[in-house]
Short mmCIF file of C-alpha atoms in Angstrom, two decimals:
data_model
loop_
_atom_site.label_atom_id
_atom_site.label_comp_id
_atom_site.label_asym_id
_atom_site.label_seq_id
_atom_site.Cartn_x
_atom_site.Cartn_y
_atom_site.Cartn_z
CA ASP Y 2 99.57 111.79 80.31
CA VAL Y 3 98.07 111.78 83.75
CA LYS Y 4 98.55 115.01 85.55
CA VAL Y 5 98.31 115.43 89.30
CA THR Y 6 98.87 118.92 90.61
CA GLN Y 7 99.24 120.22 94.13
CA SER Y 8 98.44 123.75 95.15
CA SER Y 9 101.83 124.65 96.57
CA ARG Y 10 105.38 123.32 96.27
CA TYR Y 11 106.57 125.01 99.46
CA LEU Y 12 104.59 126.29 102.41
CA VAL Y 13 105.59 127.88 105.69
CA LYS Y 14 102.98 128.11 108.45
CA ARG Y 15 102.90 128.88 112.14
CA THR Y 16 101.86 126.53 114.92
CA GLY Y 17 98.11 126.58 115.38
CA GLU Y 18 97.27 127.79 111.88
CA LYS Y 19 94.74 125.94 109.76
CA VAL Y 20 96.40 124.65 106.62
CA PHE Y 21 94.77 123.55 103.36
CA LEU Y 22 96.62 121.43 100.83
CA GLU Y 23 94.83 120.86 97.55
CA CYS Y 24 95.30 118.18 94.94
CA VAL Y 25 93.73 117.99 91.50
CA GLN Y 26 93.92 115.18 88.96
CA ASP Y 27 92.77 115.28 85.36
CA MET Y 28 92.29 111.58 84.58
CA ASP Y 29 88.88 110.93 86.12
CA HIS Y 30 90.48 108.57 88.66
CA GLU Y 31 88.20 107.25 91.37
CA ASN Y 32 90.85 106.79 94.05
CA MET Y 33 92.88 109.56 95.61
CA PHE Y 34 95.39 109.44 98.44
CA TRP Y 35 97.32 111.71 100.78
CA TYR Y 36 100.69 110.59 102.10
CA ARG Y 37 103.42 112.18 104.10
CA GLN Y 38 107.04 111.25 103.57
CA ASP Y 39 109.73 111.67 106.18
CA PRO Y 40 113.38 110.57 106.07
CA GLY Y 41 113.77 106.98 107.22
CA LEU Y 42 110.02 106.43 107.50
CA GLY Y 43 109.04 106.18 103.87
CA LEU Y 44 105.56 106.98 102.62
CA ARG Y 45 102.83 106.89 105.24
CA LEU Y 46 99.18 106.99 104.27
CA ILE Y 47 97.12 109.70 105.96
CA TYR Y 48 93.72 109.37 104.23
CA PHE Y 49 92.32 108.05 101.03
CA SER Y 50 89.11 108.44 99.09
CA TYR Y 51 87.51 106.02 96.67
CA ASP Y 52 84.66 108.26 95.55
CA VAL Y 53 83.22 111.72 95.93
CA LYS Y 54 82.39 112.45 99.57
CA MET Y 55 83.86 109.08 100.59
CA LYS Y 56 86.94 108.92 102.75
CA GLU Y 57 88.76 106.44 104.88
CA LYS Y 58 91.53 106.80 107.43
CA GLY Y 59 94.96 105.59 106.61
CA ASP Y 60 97.75 104.75 109.01
CA ILE Y 61 98.28 108.21 110.53
CA PRO Y 62 95.06 110.29 110.34
CA GLU Y 63 95.46 112.07 113.67
CA GLY Y 64 95.62 115.83 113.29
CA TYR Y 65 94.35 115.72 109.70
CA SER Y 66 91.04 115.77 107.90
CA VAL Y 67 90.13 115.57 104.21
CA SER Y 68 87.47 116.72 101.83
CA ARG Y 69 86.40 115.40 98.46
CA GLU Y 70 83.52 117.39 97.07
CA LYS Y 71 84.42 116.80 93.42
CA LYS Y 72 85.93 113.76 91.80
CA GLU Y 73 89.02 115.55 90.58
CA ARG Y 74 89.88 117.34 93.80
CA PHE Y 75 91.05 115.98 97.15
CA SER Y 76 91.98 118.37 99.94
CA LEU Y 77 94.02 117.72 103.06
CA ILE Y 78 93.36 119.92 106.07
CA LEU Y 79 95.57 120.42 109.08
CA GLU Y 80 93.11 121.79 111.61
CA SER Y 81 95.78 123.23 113.88
CA ALA Y 82 99.27 122.84 112.50
CA SER Y 83 101.99 121.55 114.80
CA THR Y 84 105.74 121.35 114.35
CA ASN Y 85 105.61 117.55 114.05
CA GLN Y 86 103.55 117.98 110.89
CA THR Y 87 106.54 119.48 109.12
CA SER Y 88 106.96 117.08 106.23
CA MET Y 89 106.69 116.41 102.52
CA TYR Y 90 103.05 115.81 101.57
CA LEU Y 91 102.30 113.79 98.47
CA CYS Y 92 98.96 113.35 96.77
CA ALA Y 93 98.31 110.43 94.44
CA SER Y 94 95.49 109.21 92.23
CA GLN Y 95 94.65 105.81 90.83
CA TRP Y 96 92.00 103.98 88.82
CA LYS Y 97 89.52 102.02 90.83
CA VAL Y 98 90.90 98.56 91.49
CA GLY Y 99 88.83 95.86 89.84
CA ARG Y 100 87.90 97.82 86.72
CA GLY Y 101 89.75 95.28 84.70
CA ARG Y 102 92.84 97.36 84.30
CA LYS Y 103 96.02 95.46 84.52
CA GLU Y 104 97.91 98.06 86.42
CA GLU Y 105 97.16 99.70 89.71
CA THR Y 106 99.61 102.48 89.11
CA GLN Y 107 99.49 105.41 91.44
CA TYR Y 108 100.25 108.79 89.92
CA PHE Y 109 101.78 111.29 92.26
CA GLY Y 110 101.73 115.05 92.40
CA PRO Y 111 105.01 116.95 92.79
CA GLY Y 112 104.58 117.21 96.55
CA THR Y 113 104.24 120.06 99.03
CA ARG Y 114 107.06 120.70 101.47
CA LEU Y 115 105.41 122.09 104.57
CA LEU Y 116 107.38 123.76 107.33
CA VAL Y 117 105.53 124.51 110.56
CA LEU Y 118 107.30 127.01 112.80
CA ARG F 28 106.91 93.12 111.03
CA LYS F 29 106.64 95.57 108.18
CA GLU F 30 104.59 94.29 105.29
CA VAL F 31 107.08 95.27 102.61
CA GLU F 32 110.76 95.31 103.46
CA GLN F 33 113.72 96.67 101.56
CA ASP F 34 117.37 97.16 102.34
CA PRO F 35 117.67 100.95 102.60
CA GLY F 36 121.27 100.93 101.28
CA PRO F 37 122.81 103.06 100.00
CA PHE F 38 124.14 100.89 97.24
CA ASN F 39 127.20 102.70 95.95
CA VAL F 40 128.31 101.38 92.55
CA PRO F 41 130.51 102.55 89.66
CA GLU F 42 129.12 103.36 86.26
CA GLY F 43 128.66 100.24 84.19
CA ALA F 44 128.10 97.96 87.15
CA THR F 45 125.21 95.58 87.57
CA VAL F 46 123.22 96.00 90.76
CA ALA F 47 120.28 94.08 92.18
CA PHE F 48 117.72 94.96 94.83
CA ASN F 49 115.37 92.61 96.60
CA CYS F 50 112.13 93.31 98.35
CA THR F 51 110.19 90.91 100.57
CA TYR F 52 106.49 91.05 101.30
CA SER F 53 104.52 89.38 104.05
CA ASN F 54 101.01 89.12 102.60
CA SER F 55 100.78 85.89 100.62
CA ALA F 56 97.53 87.13 99.05
CA SER F 57 99.37 89.96 97.28
CA GLN F 58 98.62 90.04 93.58
CA SER F 59 100.30 93.04 92.04
CA PHE F 60 103.86 94.23 92.28
CA PHE F 61 105.67 97.33 91.11
CA TRP F 62 108.94 99.19 91.27
CA TYR F 63 108.78 102.98 91.54
CA ARG F 64 111.67 105.35 91.23
CA GLN F 65 111.99 108.51 93.29
CA ASP F 66 114.58 111.13 92.50
CA CYS F 67 115.83 113.41 95.23
CA ARG F 68 113.15 115.90 96.28
CA LYS F 69 110.77 114.64 93.60
CA GLU F 70 107.67 112.49 93.57
CA PRO F 71 107.70 108.70 93.04
CA LYS F 72 107.07 107.54 89.50
CA LEU F 73 106.31 104.09 88.19
CA LEU F 74 109.42 102.38 86.87
CA MET F 75 107.89 99.05 85.96
CA SER F 76 105.26 96.52 86.92
CA VAL F 77 106.41 93.05 87.93
CA TYR F 78 104.66 90.15 86.26
CA SER F 79 104.70 86.50 87.29
CA SER F 80 106.83 85.57 84.31
CA GLY F 81 109.29 88.36 84.96
CA ASN F 82 109.76 91.29 82.65
CA GLU F 83 112.49 93.33 81.12
CA ASP F 84 112.63 96.94 80.00
CA GLY F 85 115.96 97.85 78.49
CA ARG F 86 118.59 97.65 81.21
CA PHE F 87 116.02 96.87 83.90
CA THR F 88 114.74 93.40 84.75
CA ALA F 89 112.11 92.67 87.38
CA GLN F 90 111.29 89.25 88.75
CA LEU F 91 108.75 87.80 91.14
CA ASN F 92 109.25 84.79 93.37
CA ARG F 93 105.87 83.95 94.90
CA ALA F 94 107.11 80.92 96.82
CA SER F 95 109.65 82.98 98.73
CA GLN F 96 107.54 86.15 98.61
CA TYR F 97 110.06 88.52 97.13
CA ILE F 98 110.52 90.64 94.07
CA SER F 99 113.78 91.81 92.60
CA LEU F 100 115.05 94.56 90.36
CA LEU F 101 118.22 94.16 88.34
CA ILE F 102 119.89 97.14 86.72
CA ARG F 103 122.57 96.41 84.15
CA ASP F 104 125.20 98.85 82.88
CA SER F 105 124.38 101.43 85.55
CA LYS F 106 124.32 105.08 84.52
CA LEU F 107 124.86 108.15 86.67
CA SER F 108 121.24 109.02 85.98
CA ASP F 109 120.10 105.80 87.67
CA SER F 110 120.98 107.35 91.03
CA ALA F 111 117.70 107.49 92.91
CA THR F 112 115.64 105.72 95.53
CA TYR F 113 113.80 102.63 94.32
CA LEU F 114 110.51 101.84 96.02
CA CYS F 115 108.98 98.40 96.08
CA VAL F 116 105.17 98.47 95.98
CA VAL F 117 102.79 95.59 96.61
CA GLY F 118 99.03 95.46 96.06
CA SER F 119 96.68 92.89 97.48
CA GLY F 120 94.21 92.94 94.63
CA GLY F 121 91.05 93.49 96.60
CA SER F 122 92.36 96.50 98.45
CA TYR F 123 92.48 100.04 97.15
CA ILE F 124 95.69 100.65 98.93
CA PRO F 125 99.11 99.55 97.73
CA THR F 126 101.82 99.07 100.36
CA PHE F 127 105.11 100.87 99.84
CA GLY F 128 108.48 99.76 101.04
CA ARG F 129 110.74 102.42 102.51
CA GLY F 130 112.99 102.39 99.48
CA THR F 131 116.52 101.45 98.52
CA SER F 132 118.97 104.22 97.73
CA LEU F 133 121.25 103.78 94.72
CA ILE F 134 124.25 105.99 94.06
CA VAL F 135 126.08 105.49 90.80
CA HIS F 136 129.49 107.19 90.72
CA PRO F 137 131.88 107.88 87.84
#
């Protein structure tokens, strides 16, 4: 079974703090993603990475950065946390599209609920 | 216009009922289609892929209508444990990034 883990289930931070959210997958997936999920807005893509040291902005990258130094690990960084970044953060991993695999399933971690005070 | 649209619901049905959800997509080049299930305060998980010929998995049936650009999910004999949010997901083949709908909430009551 694919396993995607996230460093924290719940996190409380203060405005202005630097926040690190880590995600690790054990299936040698090329693609990794960070989403946030808010009521009524669904899943919104923040950043994704298709290889080590490669990253691309998603729909809402402002206020976030990412790091992918190793294939299995994808980190999301909030440089200076703000109250509007209070949300559920979900990491996902996926095989590289076009490898001949029939499914493009994304496997999600359990999520991190971040509260910024 | 959002690329993948779903009725948010909630669909409130009694146990044993049959319920159907539709999802429309705007990108005619889309090539892969999925339904994910998300339980309250949990992560989304793949429920089933949707193939051109339609597919069935127990009480769940998924169908694709390319001409009208929608996919559907039919749940027969609803159980209390089917209560969840169902997310429609569409991939465009050449892109790394699938597009998620906002989800349809299902509540199955006794």
